[in-house]
Short mmCIF file of C-alpha atoms in Angstrom, two decimals:
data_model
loop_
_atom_site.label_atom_id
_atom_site.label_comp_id
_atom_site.label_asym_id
_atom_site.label_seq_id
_atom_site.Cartn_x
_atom_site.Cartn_y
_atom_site.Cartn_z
CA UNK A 165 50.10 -28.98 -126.90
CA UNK A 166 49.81 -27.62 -122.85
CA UNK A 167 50.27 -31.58 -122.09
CA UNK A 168 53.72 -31.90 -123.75
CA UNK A 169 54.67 -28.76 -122.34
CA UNK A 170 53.57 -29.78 -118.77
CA UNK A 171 55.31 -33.08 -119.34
CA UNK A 172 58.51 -31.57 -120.42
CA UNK A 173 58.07 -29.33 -117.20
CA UNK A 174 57.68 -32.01 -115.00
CA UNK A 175 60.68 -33.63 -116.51
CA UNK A 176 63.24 -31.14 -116.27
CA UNK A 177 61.60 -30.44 -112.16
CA UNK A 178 61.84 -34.32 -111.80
CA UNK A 179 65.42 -34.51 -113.18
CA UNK A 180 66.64 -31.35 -111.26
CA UNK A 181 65.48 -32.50 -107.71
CA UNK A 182 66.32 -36.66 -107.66
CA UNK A 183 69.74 -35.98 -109.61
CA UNK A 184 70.05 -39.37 -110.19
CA UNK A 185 70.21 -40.97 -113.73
CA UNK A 186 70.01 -44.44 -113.29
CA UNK A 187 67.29 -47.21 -114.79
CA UNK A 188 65.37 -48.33 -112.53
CA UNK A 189 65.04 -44.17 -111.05
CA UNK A 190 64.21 -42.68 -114.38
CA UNK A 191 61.76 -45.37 -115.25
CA UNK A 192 59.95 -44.27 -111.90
CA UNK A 193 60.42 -40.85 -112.70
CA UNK A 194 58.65 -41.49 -116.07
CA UNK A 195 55.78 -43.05 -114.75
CA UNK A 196 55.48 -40.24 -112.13
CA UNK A 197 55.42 -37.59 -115.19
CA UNK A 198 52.57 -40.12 -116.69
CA UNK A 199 50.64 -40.20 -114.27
CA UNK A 200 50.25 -36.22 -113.65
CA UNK A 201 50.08 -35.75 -116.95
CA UNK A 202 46.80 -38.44 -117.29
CA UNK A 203 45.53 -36.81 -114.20
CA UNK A 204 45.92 -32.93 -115.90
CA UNK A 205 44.61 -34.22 -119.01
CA UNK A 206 41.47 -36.02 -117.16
CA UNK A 207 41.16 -32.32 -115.53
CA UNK A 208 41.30 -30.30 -118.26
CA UNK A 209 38.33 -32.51 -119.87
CA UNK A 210 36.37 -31.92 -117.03
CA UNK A 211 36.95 -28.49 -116.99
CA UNK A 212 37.28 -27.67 -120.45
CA UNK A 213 39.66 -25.36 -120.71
CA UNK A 214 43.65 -25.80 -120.70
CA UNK A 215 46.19 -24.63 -118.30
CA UNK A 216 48.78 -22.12 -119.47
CA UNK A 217 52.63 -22.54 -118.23
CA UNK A 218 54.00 -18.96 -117.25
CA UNK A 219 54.26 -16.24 -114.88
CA UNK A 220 51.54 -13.65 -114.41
CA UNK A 221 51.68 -10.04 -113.51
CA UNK A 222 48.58 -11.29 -110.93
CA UNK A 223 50.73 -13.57 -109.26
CA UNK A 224 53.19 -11.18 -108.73
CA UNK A 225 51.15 -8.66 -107.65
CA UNK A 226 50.04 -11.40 -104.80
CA UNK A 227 52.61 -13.27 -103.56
CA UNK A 228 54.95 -10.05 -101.88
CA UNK A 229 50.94 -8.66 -100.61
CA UNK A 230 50.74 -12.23 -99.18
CA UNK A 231 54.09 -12.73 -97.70
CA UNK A 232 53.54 -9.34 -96.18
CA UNK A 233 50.10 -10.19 -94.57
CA UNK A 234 51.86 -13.37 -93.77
CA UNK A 235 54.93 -11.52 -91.49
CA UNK A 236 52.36 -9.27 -90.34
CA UNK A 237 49.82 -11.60 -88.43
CA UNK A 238 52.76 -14.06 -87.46
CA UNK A 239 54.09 -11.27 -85.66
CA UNK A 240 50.75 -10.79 -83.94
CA UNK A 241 50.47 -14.11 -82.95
CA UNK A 242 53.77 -14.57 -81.37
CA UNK A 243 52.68 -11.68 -79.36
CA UNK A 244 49.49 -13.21 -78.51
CA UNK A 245 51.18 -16.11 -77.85
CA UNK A 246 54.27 -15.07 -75.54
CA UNK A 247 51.64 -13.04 -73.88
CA UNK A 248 49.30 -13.17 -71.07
CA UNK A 249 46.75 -16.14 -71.93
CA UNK A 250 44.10 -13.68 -71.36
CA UNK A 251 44.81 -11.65 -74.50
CA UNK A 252 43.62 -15.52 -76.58
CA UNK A 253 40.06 -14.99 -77.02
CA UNK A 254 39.04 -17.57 -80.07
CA UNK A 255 36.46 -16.65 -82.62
CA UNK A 256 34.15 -17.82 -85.18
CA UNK A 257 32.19 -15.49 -87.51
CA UNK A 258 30.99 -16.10 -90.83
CA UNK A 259 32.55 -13.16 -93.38
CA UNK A 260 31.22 -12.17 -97.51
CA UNK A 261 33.29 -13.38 -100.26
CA UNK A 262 30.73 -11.42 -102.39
CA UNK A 263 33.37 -9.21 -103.72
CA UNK A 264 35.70 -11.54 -104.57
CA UNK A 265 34.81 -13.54 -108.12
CA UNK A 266 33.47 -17.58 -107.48
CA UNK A 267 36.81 -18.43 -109.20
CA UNK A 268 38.63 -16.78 -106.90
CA UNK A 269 37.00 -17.43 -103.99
CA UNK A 270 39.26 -20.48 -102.30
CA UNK A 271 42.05 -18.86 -103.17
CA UNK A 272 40.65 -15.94 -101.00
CA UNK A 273 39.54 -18.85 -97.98
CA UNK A 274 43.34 -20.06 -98.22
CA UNK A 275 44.60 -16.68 -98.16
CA UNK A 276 42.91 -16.30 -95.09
CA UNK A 277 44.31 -19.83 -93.80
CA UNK A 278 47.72 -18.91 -94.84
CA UNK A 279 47.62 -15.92 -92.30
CA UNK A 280 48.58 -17.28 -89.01
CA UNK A 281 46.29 -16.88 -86.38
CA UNK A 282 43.01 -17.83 -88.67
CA UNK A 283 41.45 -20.64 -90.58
CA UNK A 284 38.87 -20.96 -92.84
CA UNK A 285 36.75 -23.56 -92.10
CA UNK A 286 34.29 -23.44 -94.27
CA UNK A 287 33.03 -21.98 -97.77
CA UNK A 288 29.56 -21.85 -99.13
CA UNK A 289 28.18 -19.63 -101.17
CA UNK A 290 29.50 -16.01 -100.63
CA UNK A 291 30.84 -16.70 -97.51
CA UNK A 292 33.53 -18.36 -95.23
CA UNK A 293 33.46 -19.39 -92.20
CA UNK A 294 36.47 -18.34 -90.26
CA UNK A 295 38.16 -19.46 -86.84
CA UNK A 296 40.53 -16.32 -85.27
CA UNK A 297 42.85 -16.72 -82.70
CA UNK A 298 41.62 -13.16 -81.49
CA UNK A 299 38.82 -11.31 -82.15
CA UNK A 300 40.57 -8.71 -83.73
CA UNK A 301 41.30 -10.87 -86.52
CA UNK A 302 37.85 -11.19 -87.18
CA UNK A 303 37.19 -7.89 -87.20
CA UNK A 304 39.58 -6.47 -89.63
CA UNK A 305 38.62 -9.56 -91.93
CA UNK A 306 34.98 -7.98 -91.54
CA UNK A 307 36.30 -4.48 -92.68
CA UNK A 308 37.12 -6.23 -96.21
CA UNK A 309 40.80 -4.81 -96.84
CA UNK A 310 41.75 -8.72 -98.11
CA UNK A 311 38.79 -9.41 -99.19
CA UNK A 312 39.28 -6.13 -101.80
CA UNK A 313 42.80 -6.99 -102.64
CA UNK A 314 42.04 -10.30 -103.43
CA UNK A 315 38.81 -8.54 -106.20
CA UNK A 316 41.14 -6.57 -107.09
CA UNK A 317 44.46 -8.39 -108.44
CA UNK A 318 42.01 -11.72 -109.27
CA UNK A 319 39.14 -10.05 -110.54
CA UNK A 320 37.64 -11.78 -113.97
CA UNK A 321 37.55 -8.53 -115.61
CA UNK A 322 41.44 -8.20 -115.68
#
């Protein structure tokens, strides 16, 4: 049932941003919405369990956190930046993910990417490698304030 409801989704999205109804552009649009919908359908398989369609109170718990952390460190950077070169001093450090649940734990590593100024480069068991502009950003990264509010909102007990 998810599948007709993604492919209606997709639809309506498709419709909305080509505004175009002719032929030969809804027949592409079509096989656009078939082939996402093979390739959720092949995913769900493999992962055995369905997607649901909606908002949740998670997400919007995270995305205003995220923008903020996002204005926050951009405004660090540009200060780096516009300042003397001395103040770049590049990192790499390994930090835990051991709070944060396995399910969450890229979305945690791309939190991190998000944020300018720092980029995960790797994840591996627990932990995630991370490349910092400054050393600063390492550091509060270490002190586990994201790393918490990620547990927190994406937990698998809520």
């Amino acid at each position: 049932m998810h599948i007709v409801k993604w492919a209606a989704v997709l639809s309506i999205f498709w419709l909305l941003l080509s505004g175009f109804i002719e032929p030969l552009l809804l027949s592409f649009g079509a096989i656009s919405v078939v082939v996402v919908v093979f390739v959720l359908k092949r995913m769900d398989e493999v992962e055995n369990e369905s997607s649901q369609i909606g908002t949740s109170l998670r997400l919007i718990r995270y995305i205003p956190w995220l923008i903020g952390q996002i204005i926050s460190s951009s405004i660090h950077v540009t200060k780096l930046i516009w300042g003397s070169p001395d103040k770049v001093s590049p990192a790499i450090a390994t930090i835990s993910a051991n709070r944060v649940p396995p399910s969450s734990r890229v979305l945690y590593a791309n939190s991190i990417t998000l944020t300018p100024g720092t980029l995960s480069v790797d994840l591996e068991e627990g932990e995630i490698t991370v490349h910092a502009l400054h050393k600063s950003s390492i550091d509060e990264l270490k002190e586990g304030a994201m790393e918490k509010k990620i547990a927190g909102i994406w937990g698998e007990s809520k």
